[in-house]
Amino acid sequence: MIKIEIYHDGEFYCARCIDDLDIFSQGKTLDEVVKNIKESIMLYFEDEPLELAGFDPNPYDHLGQGDAQTVAG
C-alpha cells in the first residue's frame, strides 16, 4: 500500500507520498488532487511491474478507505 498525505495550502490541495517515494501532485479540488496523485503514481511505476517492486498491483483499492487526519497549515 502506498500512503499519501493530502493537505490544503490555502489555494490548492496538495498530495505527496509519505513513503520513500518522491511523488507529489496538486489540484484545485479534493477530487482533482486524488485523480492527479493516482496518475502521478501510475507514471512513476509505468515501466515496472508493481508486484516485483513489492507493491499491491491494485494500489487504489485502499485509497479513501482509512482514517483521515486534518493537518493545519
Short mmCIF file of C-alpha atoms in Angstrom, two decimals:
data_model
loop_
_atom_site.label_atom_id
_atom_site.label_comp_id
_atom_site.label_asym_id
_atom_site.label_seq_id
_atom_site.Cartn_x
_atom_site.Cartn_y
_atom_site.Cartn_z
CA MET A 1 0.00 0.00 0.00
CA ILE A 2 1.24 3.46 -0.86
CA LYS A 3 0.49 6.04 1.82
CA ILE A 4 -0.20 9.61 0.83
CA GLU A 5 -0.77 12.83 2.72
CA ILE A 6 -3.26 15.36 1.38
CA TYR A 7 -3.32 18.92 2.67
CA HIS A 8 -4.70 22.31 1.64
CA ASP A 9 -2.14 25.09 1.31
CA GLY A 10 -4.68 27.91 1.09
CA GLU A 11 -5.06 27.85 -2.68
CA PHE A 12 -4.56 24.24 -3.78
CA TYR A 13 -4.93 20.75 -2.38
CA CYS A 14 -1.55 19.05 -2.35
CA ALA A 15 -0.76 15.35 -2.16
CA ARG A 16 2.55 13.65 -1.52
CA CYS A 17 3.66 10.12 -0.86
CA ILE A 18 4.86 9.75 2.71
CA ASP A 19 6.92 6.66 1.99
CA ASP A 20 10.33 6.80 0.35
CA LEU A 21 8.73 7.76 -2.96
CA ASP A 22 9.35 11.25 -4.33
CA ILE A 23 5.86 11.75 -5.77
CA PHE A 24 3.86 14.98 -5.43
CA SER A 25 0.77 16.42 -7.09
CA GLN A 26 -1.80 19.17 -6.58
CA GLY A 27 -5.30 20.19 -7.64
CA LYS A 28 -7.87 22.91 -7.09
CA THR A 29 -10.35 20.43 -5.56
CA LEU A 30 -10.01 17.33 -3.43
CA ASP A 31 -11.33 15.17 -6.28
CA GLU A 32 -8.80 16.70 -8.66
CA VAL A 33 -5.82 16.13 -6.37
CA VAL A 34 -6.83 12.50 -5.80
CA LYS A 35 -7.10 11.98 -9.58
CA ASN A 36 -3.75 13.72 -10.11
CA ILE A 37 -1.84 11.77 -7.45
CA LYS A 38 -3.19 8.48 -8.86
CA GLU A 39 -1.90 9.48 -12.29
CA SER A 40 1.47 10.54 -10.86
CA ILE A 41 1.88 7.21 -9.06
CA MET A 42 0.99 5.27 -12.21
CA LEU A 43 3.52 7.27 -14.25
CA TYR A 44 6.20 6.73 -11.59
CA PHE A 45 5.78 2.95 -11.87
CA GLU A 46 4.87 2.89 -15.57
CA ASP A 47 7.73 0.63 -16.69
CA GLU A 48 7.94 -1.55 -13.58
CA PRO A 49 5.58 -4.38 -12.58
CA LEU A 50 4.19 -3.39 -9.18
CA GLU A 51 4.41 -6.94 -7.82
CA LEU A 52 8.17 -7.02 -8.49
CA ALA A 53 8.59 -3.65 -6.78
CA GLY A 54 6.90 -5.04 -3.64
CA PHE A 55 3.61 -3.19 -4.12
CA ASP A 56 0.00 -4.28 -4.42
CA PRO A 57 -0.90 -4.48 -8.14
CA ASN A 58 -4.15 -2.62 -7.32
CA PRO A 59 -2.89 0.18 -5.04
CA TYR A 60 -6.03 2.30 -5.40
CA ASP A 61 -8.33 -0.29 -3.83
CA HIS A 62 -7.36 1.17 -0.44
CA LEU A 63 -7.44 4.87 -1.37
CA GLY A 64 -10.08 6.65 0.67
CA GLN A 65 -10.61 3.69 3.00
CA GLY A 66 -8.67 4.83 6.02
CA ASP A 67 -8.77 7.28 8.81
CA ALA A 68 -8.47 10.81 7.51
CA GLN A 69 -6.47 13.29 9.53
CA THR A 70 -6.70 17.04 9.18
CA VAL A 71 -3.39 18.85 9.06
CA ALA A 72 -3.47 22.55 9.91
CA GLY A 73 -1.17 24.59 7.75
#
